[in-house]
Structures are given as structure tokens and as C-alpha cells.
C-alpha atoms as a printed R data frame, in Angstrom:
    type eleno elety resid chain resno       x       y       z
1   ATOM     1    CA   MET     A     1 -78.112   6.638 -70.252
2   ATOM     2    CA   ARG     A     2 -74.664   7.043 -71.773
3   ATOM     3    CA   PHE     A     3 -71.712   6.514 -69.431
4   ATOM     4    CA   LEU     A     4 -68.176   7.638 -70.222
5   ATOM     5    CA   GLY     A     5 -65.191   6.314 -68.257
6   ATOM     6    CA   LEU     A     6 -61.764   7.977 -68.157
7   ATOM     7    CA   ASP     A     7 -58.449   6.463 -67.072
8   ATOM     8    CA   VAL     A     8 -56.439   9.688 -67.099
9   ATOM     9    CA   SER     A     9 -52.679   9.774 -67.651
10  ATOM    10    CA   LYS     A    10 -50.108  12.302 -68.814
11  ATOM    11    CA   THR     A    11 -49.054  10.073 -71.724
12  ATOM    12    CA   CYS     A    12 -52.114   7.988 -72.651
13  ATOM    13    CA   THR     A    13 -55.644   8.534 -71.366
14  ATOM    14    CA   GLY     A    14 -58.003   5.625 -71.907
15  ATOM    15    CA   TRP     A    15 -61.687   6.311 -72.497
16  ATOM    16    CA   GLY     A    16 -64.727   4.108 -72.877
17  ATOM    17    CA   LEU     A    17 -68.405   4.729 -73.630
18  ATOM    18    CA   PHE     A    18 -71.012   2.250 -72.423
19  ATOM    19    CA   SER     A    19 -74.756   2.393 -73.049
20  ATOM    20    CA   PRO     A    20 -77.451  -0.114 -74.031
21  ATOM    21    CA   ASP     A    21 -77.288   1.192 -77.594
22  ATOM    22    CA   GLU     A    22 -73.611   2.001 -78.113
23  ATOM    23    CA   VAL     A    23 -70.223   0.787 -76.854
24  ATOM    24    CA   ASP     A    24 -66.965   2.402 -77.898
25  ATOM    25    CA   ALA     A    25 -63.475   2.874 -76.503
26  ATOM    26    CA   GLY     A    26 -60.117   4.364 -77.411
27  ATOM    27    CA   THR     A    27 -57.136   6.349 -76.198
28  ATOM    28    CA   LEU     A    28 -55.890   9.919 -76.240
29  ATOM    29    CA   ARG     A    29 -52.103   9.863 -76.660
30  ATOM    30    CA   CYS     A    30 -50.418  13.081 -75.596
31  ATOM    31    CA   PRO     A    31 -47.859  14.404 -78.133
32  ATOM    32    CA   VAL     A    32 -46.327  16.908 -75.663
33  ATOM    33    CA   LYS     A    33 -42.764  15.881 -74.796
34  ATOM    34    CA   ALA     A    34 -41.110  16.484 -71.451
35  ATOM    35    CA   PRO     A    35 -38.371  19.158 -71.431
36  ATOM    36    CA   PHE     A    36 -34.882  17.861 -72.162
37  ATOM    37    CA   GLY     A    37 -33.065  17.041 -68.953
38  ATOM    38    CA   LEU     A    38 -36.166  16.904 -66.732
39  ATOM    39    CA   LYS     A    39 -35.422  14.125 -64.258
40  ATOM    40    CA   ARG     A    40 -37.939  11.495 -63.246
41  ATOM    41    CA   GLY     A    41 -39.835  12.556 -60.161
42  ATOM    42    CA   LYS     A    42 -39.432  16.278 -60.901
43  ATOM    43    CA   ILE     A    43 -42.133  18.621 -62.170
44  ATOM    44    CA   ASP     A    44 -42.116  21.550 -64.588
45  ATOM    45    CA   ALA     A    45 -44.947  24.102 -64.689
46  ATOM    46    CA   ALA     A    46 -44.682  24.899 -68.401
47  ATOM    47    CA   TYR     A    47 -44.697  21.210 -69.327
48  ATOM    48    CA   ALA     A    48 -47.653  20.495 -67.029
49  ATOM    49    CA   GLY     A    49 -49.525  23.465 -68.498
50  ATOM    50    CA   ARG     A    50 -49.062  22.283 -72.083
51  ATOM    51    CA   VAL     A    51 -50.214  18.769 -71.227
52  ATOM    52    CA   ALA     A    52 -53.262  20.087 -69.338
53  ATOM    53    CA   ASP     A    53 -54.191  22.414 -72.203
54  ATOM    54    CA   TRP     A    54 -53.881  19.595 -74.756
55  ATOM    55    CA   GLN     A    55 -56.029  17.286 -72.643
56  ATOM    56    CA   ALA     A    56 -58.696  19.955 -72.121
57  ATOM    57    CA   GLN     A    57 -59.094  20.432 -75.888
58  ATOM    58    CA   GLU     A    58 -59.169  16.690 -76.580
59  ATOM    59    CA   LEU     A    59 -61.663  15.887 -73.824
60  ATOM    60    CA   ASP     A    60 -63.950  18.760 -74.782
61  ATOM    61    CA   ALA     A    61 -64.071  17.453 -78.363
62  ATOM    62    CA   LEU     A    62 -64.656  13.913 -77.086
63  ATOM    63    CA   PHE     A    63 -67.548  15.005 -74.864
64  ATOM    64    CA   VAL     A    64 -69.186  16.847 -77.759
65  ATOM    65    CA   LYS     A    65 -68.788  13.809 -80.020
66  ATOM    66    CA   LEU     A    66 -69.943  11.094 -77.598
67  ATOM    67    CA   ARG     A    67 -72.615  13.077 -75.683
68  ATOM    68    CA   PRO     A    68 -72.273  11.231 -72.341
69  ATOM    69    CA   ASP     A    69 -74.810  11.752 -69.562
70  ATOM    70    CA   VAL     A    70 -72.232  10.997 -66.852
71  ATOM    71    CA   VAL     A    71 -68.422  11.026 -66.844
72  ATOM    72    CA   GLY     A    72 -66.584   8.690 -64.463
73  ATOM    73    CA   ILE     A    73 -62.960   9.610 -63.754
74  ATOM    74    CA   GLU     A    74 -60.670   7.134 -62.029
75  ATOM    75    CA   GLN     A    75 -59.884   8.661 -58.657
76  ATOM    76    CA   PRO     A    76 -56.143   9.278 -58.168
77  ATOM    77    CA   LEU     A    77 -54.513   7.659 -55.156
78  ATOM    78    CA   PRO     A    78 -53.652  10.089 -52.365
79  ATOM    79    CA   GLY     A    79 -50.140  11.446 -52.106
80  ATOM    80    CA   ASN     A    80 -46.934   9.521 -52.591
81  ATOM    81    CA   SER     A    81 -48.290   6.501 -50.777
82  ATOM    82    CA   SER     A    82 -45.867   3.744 -49.802
83  ATOM    83    CA   ARG     A    83 -45.862   1.168 -47.038
84  ATOM    84    CA   GLU     A    84 -43.410  -0.784 -44.934
85  ATOM    85    CA   VAL     A    85 -43.240  -4.580 -44.965
86  ATOM    86    CA   LEU     A    86 -41.205  -7.005 -42.914
87  ATOM    87    CA   VAL     A    87 -38.545  -8.819 -44.933
88  ATOM    88    CA   ALA     A    88 -36.685 -11.889 -43.667
89  ATOM    89    CA   GLU     A    89 -32.912 -11.925 -44.021
90  ATOM    90    CA   ASP     A    90 -30.900 -15.098 -43.415
91  ATOM    91    CA   GLN     A    91 -28.199 -14.633 -40.768
92  ATOM    92    CA   GLN     A    92 -25.578 -16.856 -39.170
93  ATOM    93    CA   ALA     A    93 -24.473 -16.881 -35.558
94  ATOM    94    CA   SER     A    94 -21.376 -18.653 -34.277
95  ATOM    95    CA   LEU     A    95 -21.298 -20.489 -30.928
96  ATOM    96    CA   GLY     A    96 -17.916 -22.157 -30.552
97  ATOM    97    CA   ASP     A    97 -17.569 -24.614 -33.406
98  ATOM    98    CA   ASP     A    98 -21.287 -24.632 -34.165
99  ATOM    99    CA   ARG     A    99 -23.108 -22.279 -36.485
100 ATOM   100    CA   MET     A   100 -26.796 -21.558 -36.221
101 ATOM   101    CA   GLN     A   101 -29.059 -20.232 -38.993
102 ATOM   102    CA   PHE     A   102 -31.725 -17.705 -38.055
103 ATOM   103    CA   GLN     A   103 -33.834 -15.067 -39.793
104 ATOM   104    CA   LYS     A   104 -33.649 -11.389 -38.982
105 ATOM   105    CA   MET     A   105 -36.748  -9.351 -39.805
106 ATOM   106    CA   THR     A   106 -36.124  -5.888 -41.196
107 ATOM   107    CA   LYS     A   107 -38.478  -3.187 -42.471
108 ATOM   108    CA   LYS     A   108 -38.428  -2.228 -46.147
109 ATOM   109    CA   LYS     A   109 -40.421   0.432 -48.000
110 ATOM   110    CA   VAL     A   110 -42.370  -0.803 -51.025
111 ATOM   111    CA   GLY     A   111 -44.803   0.729 -53.484
112 ATOM   112    CA   GLY     A   112 -45.242   4.450 -53.833
113 ATOM   113    CA   THR     A   113 -45.685   6.690 -56.855
114 ATOM   114    CA   SER     A   114 -43.161   9.254 -58.038
115 ATOM   115    CA   TYR     A   115 -44.043  12.879 -57.340
116 ATOM   116    CA   ASP     A   116 -44.360  13.871 -61.005
117 ATOM   117    CA   VAL     A   117 -46.845  11.059 -61.703
118 ATOM   118    CA   THR     A   118 -48.938  12.001 -58.642
119 ATOM   119    CA   HIS     A   119 -48.803  15.674 -59.693
120 ATOM   120    CA   PHE     A   120 -50.129  14.900 -63.173
121 ATOM   121    CA   LEU     A   121 -52.798  12.389 -62.121
122 ATOM   122    CA   HIS     A   122 -54.397  14.787 -59.654
123 ATOM   123    CA   GLY     A   123 -54.146  17.775 -61.987
124 ATOM   124    CA   LEU     A   124 -55.522  15.934 -65.018
125 ATOM   125    CA   ALA     A   125 -58.362  14.398 -62.991
126 ATOM   126    CA   ILE     A   126 -59.411  17.876 -61.851
127 ATOM   127    CA   GLY     A   127 -59.059  19.135 -65.423
128 ATOM   128    CA   ALA     A   128 -61.347  16.375 -66.733
129 ATOM   129    CA   ALA     A   129 -63.934  17.177 -64.057
130 ATOM   130    CA   ARG     A   130 -63.733  20.867 -65.008
131 ATOM   131    CA   ILE     A   131 -64.376  20.210 -68.716
132 ATOM   132    CA   ALA     A   132 -67.312  17.931 -67.917
133 ATOM   133    CA   SER     A   133 -68.797  20.526 -65.582
134 ATOM   134    CA   LYS     A   134 -68.465  23.247 -68.230
135 ATOM   135    CA   ARG     A   135 -70.514  21.008 -70.539
136 ATOM   136    CA   ASN     A   136 -73.094  20.446 -67.771
137 ATOM   137    CA   ILE     A   137 -72.183  16.745 -67.627
138 ATOM   138    CA   PRO     A   138 -72.032  15.404 -64.054
139 ATOM   139    CA   PRO     A   139 -68.482  14.171 -63.280
140 ATOM   140    CA   LEU     A   140 -67.792  11.440 -60.725
141 ATOM   141    CA   TYR     A   141 -64.553  10.223 -59.177
142 ATOM   142    CA   VAL     A   142 -64.495   6.411 -59.184
143 ATOM   143    CA   PRO     A   143 -62.019   4.616 -56.853
144 ATOM   144    CA   SER     A   144 -59.994   1.991 -58.712
145 ATOM   145    CA   GLN     A   145 -60.693  -0.753 -56.165
146 ATOM   146    CA   THR     A   146 -64.439  -0.114 -56.527
147 ATOM   147    CA   TRP     A   147 -64.784  -0.367 -60.310
148 ATOM   148    CA   ARG     A   148 -62.301  -3.253 -60.511
149 ATOM   149    CA   SER     A   149 -64.230  -5.258 -57.936
150 ATOM   150    CA   LYS     A   150 -67.636  -4.614 -59.533
151 ATOM   151    CA   SER     A   151 -66.505  -5.255 -63.126
152 ATOM   152    CA   GLY     A   152 -64.726  -8.517 -62.295
153 ATOM   153    CA   VAL     A   153 -61.114  -7.386 -62.602
154 ATOM   154    CA   GLY     A   154 -60.419  -8.032 -58.918
155 ATOM   155    CA   ARG     A   155 -57.057  -7.510 -57.212
156 ATOM   156    CA   ALA     A   156 -53.540  -8.192 -58.461
157 ATOM   157    CA   PRO     A   157 -51.959 -11.272 -56.867
158 ATOM   158    CA   LYS     A   158 -49.777 -10.760 -53.810
159 ATOM   159    CA   GLY     A   159 -46.170 -10.120 -54.689
160 ATOM   160    CA   ALA     A   160 -46.989  -8.549 -58.072
161 ATOM   161    CA   GLY     A   161 -45.251  -5.357 -56.921
162 ATOM   162    CA   SER     A   162 -44.138  -3.148 -59.802
163 ATOM   163    CA   THR     A   163 -45.807  -5.475 -62.333
164 ATOM   164    CA   SER     A   164 -49.288  -4.922 -60.864
165 ATOM   165    CA   THR     A   165 -50.081  -2.177 -63.403
166 ATOM   166    CA   THR     A   166 -49.385  -4.583 -66.273
167 ATOM   167    CA   TRP     A   167 -51.499  -7.255 -64.575
168 ATOM   168    CA   TYR     A   168 -54.446  -4.899 -64.128
169 ATOM   169    CA   LYS     A   169 -54.397  -3.766 -67.755
170 ATOM   170    CA   SER     A   170 -54.111  -7.341 -69.052
171 ATOM   171    CA   ARG     A   171 -56.967  -8.412 -66.804
172 ATOM   172    CA   ALA     A   172 -59.091  -5.470 -67.992
173 ATOM   173    CA   LYS     A   173 -58.586  -6.621 -71.592
174 ATOM   174    CA   GLU     A   174 -59.647 -10.140 -70.602
175 ATOM   175    CA   ILE     A   175 -62.874  -8.864 -69.039
176 ATOM   176    CA   CYS     A   176 -63.660  -6.710 -72.090
177 ATOM   177    CA   PHE     A   177 -63.118  -9.761 -74.307
178 ATOM   178    CA   GLN     A   178 -65.506 -11.788 -72.140
179 ATOM   179    CA   LEU     A   179 -68.103  -9.042 -72.448
180 ATOM   180    CA   GLY     A   180 -67.774  -9.162 -76.218
181 ATOM   181    CA   TYR     A   181 -65.936  -5.846 -76.594
182 ATOM   182    CA   PRO     A   182 -62.252  -6.776 -77.125
183 ATOM   183    CA   GLN     A   183 -59.679  -4.001 -76.781
184 ATOM   184    CA   LYS     A   184 -56.079  -3.935 -77.956
185 ATOM   185    CA   SER     A   185 -55.160  -1.225 -75.456
186 ATOM   186    CA   GLY     A   186 -55.176  -1.818 -71.706
187 ATOM   187    CA   ASP     A   187 -55.861   1.889 -71.173
188 ATOM   188    CA   ALA     A   188 -58.941   1.762 -73.396
189 ATOM   189    CA   ALA     A   189 -60.085  -1.418 -71.649
190 ATOM   190    CA   GLU     A   190 -59.850   0.261 -68.250
191 ATOM   191    CA   GLY     A   191 -61.739   3.313 -69.500
192 ATOM   192    CA   LEU     A   192 -64.482   1.063 -70.856
193 ATOM   193    CA   LEU     A   193 -64.760  -0.905 -67.608
194 ATOM   194    CA   ILE     A   194 -65.100   2.315 -65.603
195 ATOM   195    CA   ALA     A   195 -68.046   3.179 -67.867
196 ATOM   196    CA   TYR     A   196 -69.357  -0.384 -67.522
197 ATOM   197    CA   TYR     A   197 -69.174  -0.058 -63.732
198 ATOM   198    CA   LEU     A   198 -71.273   3.120 -63.899
199 ATOM   199    CA   TYR     A   199 -73.766   1.283 -66.085
200 ATOM   200    CA   LEU     A   200 -74.033  -1.566 -63.575
201 ATOM   201    CA   GLU     A   201 -74.607   0.910 -60.769
202 ATOM   202    CA   ASN     A   202 -77.546   2.399 -62.657
203 ATOM   203    CA   ALA     A   203 -78.951  -0.608 -64.529
204 ATOM   204    CA   PRO     A   204 -81.425  -3.108 -63.030
205 ATOM   205    CA   GLN     A   205 -79.599  -6.106 -64.494
206 ATOM   206    CA   ASP     A   206 -76.059  -7.037 -65.527
207 ATOM   207    CA   LEU     A   207 -75.776  -6.718 -69.319
208 ATOM   208    CA   PHE     A   208 -73.300  -9.604 -69.395
209 ATOM   209    CA   ALA     A   209 -75.882 -11.845 -67.733
210 ATOM   210    CA   GLN     A   210 -78.450 -10.771 -70.320
211 ATOM   211    CA   LYS     A   211 -76.090 -11.616 -73.188
212 ATOM   212    CA   LYS     A   212 -75.334 -15.039 -71.719
213 ATOM   213    CA   ALA     A   213 -79.050 -15.736 -71.384
214 ATOM   214    CA   VAL     A   214 -79.533 -14.976 -75.085
């Protein structure tokens, strides 16, 4: 079977094809520019429509060219998710002539994705599923934590924060290199590993293990 993985994005969608007979990967870079003056976090219907239309044409052509049996689409995270963490702040208290050091714990919001990014990721994921369905190719949503765990990427180290995206893409390139399919683009590497995950879920034996045995 031929498995196609998609890491959808409004600017650069990574794709990867994995099968016992053929491995390929690349990116689709969107040429549609955001309207002048559109602020980060805001959305524009005309802009979103042009991006969605461009992606639909590109993905349809890609599906015809690569002839996948299954398309795996990275599942977008729900909503504008953020969380609160406790942060220690050094404080001083005075008691007569003595000063005491103590830590005050306060709550701080971390993480979260801007509304425009969430808007595009969900819309483009649905659009990719629609194009696959029109071509009678079964589409699947693949949670990021699932394919990363199975393919060997794992989790970003604690405290990575805003640099976690860079870490994940660098790690994806490392895994692709280990498999013997080096990629210059982190987006292409992630697309390929989504396809590789689908292969592992449907293959009786890990291809990497087979290659090492040879």
C-alpha cells in the first residue's frame, strides 16, 4: 500500500509518500500573500478562500501524481489551547533589621496558538480530507503525539516553550536521516514520518529494522 502524510499549513505544507517500493517527500509553498495591514491573530475571508483554493488545486494534482491508497492528515489541536503554570517569584520581607527571602508562586499563561493559525489549520485539514474523499482515497486524521511517538520523534524537552516547533522539525529530519531518507525541509520530514507511521500501523514489521538486518 501507498501511504501519503500531510503536515498542513497556510504557508508551507509538508508531504511524504511511504511504500515498500517508493519513498518521496516535498513541500507545497503557498504563494498567496496576506492582505496589507492584516494584523497577526486576525482572519480575512477572502485571504482564507484564496489559500484554500490554491491548496485544493495543489493537493488534487499531488494525489493524481502519487496515487496514494490512504492519506494521513496531521490532526489540528483543538481551539486556542493554553495552560496555566505556577511561576516562582523572589520576594523580600522585612522584620525589624532583618530581611527574609521567600518565593511567591503566581499563575502565568503559557502556550496557545493565535486565532488565525488555528483558523487555517482546521480549515486546511478539512479541505485536504475533502479532496481525498473526492478522489475516493480514505483520509485519516493523525494526532501529532501519536505519530511522533511511533516514529521515534518523541516529545520536546520540558521548557522548550516557543522553540518546541523548531525542535520537532529538527528531530523529524534526524529520524528521516536515520531511516535513510534525508530531508532538507522539516515540513517534508514531518509529512514523510506521518506516512511512515501509517506504514508501521499496517505493516507486519518495522522497515527500519529490516534495513538494519540487511
